[in-house]
Short mmCIF file of C-alpha atoms in Angstrom, two decimals:
data_model
loop_
_atom_site.label_atom_id
_atom_site.label_comp_id
_atom_site.label_asym_id
_atom_site.label_seq_id
_atom_site.Cartn_x
_atom_site.Cartn_y
_atom_site.Cartn_z
CA MET A 1 -0.35 0.47 -0.03
CA ALA A 2 1.32 3.25 -0.82
CA LYS A 3 2.24 6.22 2.09
CA ARG A 4 -0.15 8.61 2.36
CA THR A 5 -0.34 11.89 4.33
CA LYS A 6 -2.68 13.61 6.68
CA LYS A 7 -2.58 16.77 4.75
CA VAL A 8 -3.36 15.06 0.84
CA GLY A 9 -5.43 12.36 2.26
CA ILE A 10 -6.42 9.55 -0.08
CA VAL A 11 -4.23 11.07 -3.70
CA GLY A 12 -1.05 10.62 -1.40
CA LYS A 13 -0.21 7.34 -3.35
CA TYR A 14 0.60 9.93 -6.31
CA GLY A 15 3.27 11.71 -5.00
CA VAL A 16 4.59 15.03 -6.61
CA ARG A 17 2.90 13.80 -9.76
CA TYR A 18 0.13 15.30 -11.77
CA GLY A 19 0.13 18.79 -10.49
CA ALA A 20 -1.77 19.97 -7.30
CA SER A 21 -4.95 21.38 -8.72
CA LEU A 22 -5.29 17.99 -10.58
CA ARG A 23 -4.52 15.98 -7.58
CA LYS A 24 -7.27 17.95 -4.91
CA THR A 25 -9.71 17.47 -7.94
CA ILE A 26 -9.13 13.71 -8.14
CA LYS A 27 -9.13 13.93 -3.63
CA LYS A 28 -13.22 15.21 -4.12
CA LEU A 29 -13.98 12.47 -6.81
CA GLU A 30 -12.31 9.60 -4.72
CA VAL A 31 -13.27 10.86 -1.26
CA SER A 32 -17.34 10.59 -2.61
CA GLN A 33 -15.85 7.19 -4.79
CA HIS A 34 -15.66 5.69 -1.58
CA ALA A 35 -17.60 7.00 0.46
CA LYS A 36 -20.88 5.00 2.51
CA TYR A 37 -23.67 6.27 1.39
CA ASN A 38 -27.73 6.32 2.72
CA CYS A 39 -30.10 2.84 0.82
CA ASN A 40 -33.33 3.90 -0.25
CA PHE A 41 -34.65 0.78 0.70
CA CYS A 42 -33.73 -0.51 3.93
CA GLY A 43 -32.76 3.44 5.10
CA LYS A 44 -29.15 2.54 6.82
CA ASP A 45 -25.94 3.70 6.10
CA SER A 46 -24.21 1.32 3.75
CA LEU A 47 -24.21 1.70 0.34
CA LYS A 48 -21.23 1.21 -1.08
CA ARG A 49 -20.11 1.75 -5.51
CA LYS A 50 -19.72 -1.91 -6.29
CA ALA A 51 -18.09 -1.12 -9.81
CA VAL A 52 -19.36 2.13 -12.06
CA GLY A 53 -22.69 2.89 -11.90
CA ILE A 54 -23.37 -0.06 -10.01
CA TRP A 55 -24.19 0.22 -5.91
CA GLU A 56 -24.80 -2.08 -3.41
CA CYS A 57 -26.29 -2.50 -0.13
CA LYS A 58 -24.50 -4.56 2.45
CA ALA A 59 -26.97 -4.86 5.24
CA CYS A 60 -30.34 -5.08 2.72
CA LYS A 61 -28.15 -6.51 -0.71
CA LYS A 62 -30.16 -4.02 -3.41
CA VAL A 63 -28.31 -3.55 -5.98
CA LEU A 64 -28.75 0.27 -7.93
CA ALA A 65 -27.71 2.17 -10.63
CA GLY A 66 -26.10 5.68 -10.14
CA GLY A 67 -23.53 7.37 -10.97
CA ALA A 68 -20.07 6.69 -11.50
CA TYR A 69 -18.94 8.55 -8.71
CA VAL A 70 -21.97 9.47 -6.56
CA CYS A 71 -24.56 7.21 -5.69
CA ARG A 72 -27.65 9.75 -6.78
CA THR A 73 -26.94 11.63 -9.92
#
């Protein structure tokens, strides 16, 4: 696993590459992509991204179609 720092978070894996403004944009995307969302069916905070546009609730096992990086577009 790549070393991350407190300041840059998940984009620490890119190191000094790609420029600060691009890494800042990617950070916003990746944080929202890996976050847990609220399920419409069971109401629990357990909806996670399975693949691009496919979201699965870990509690009730429902599979939803949504956005690529966020559940609801």
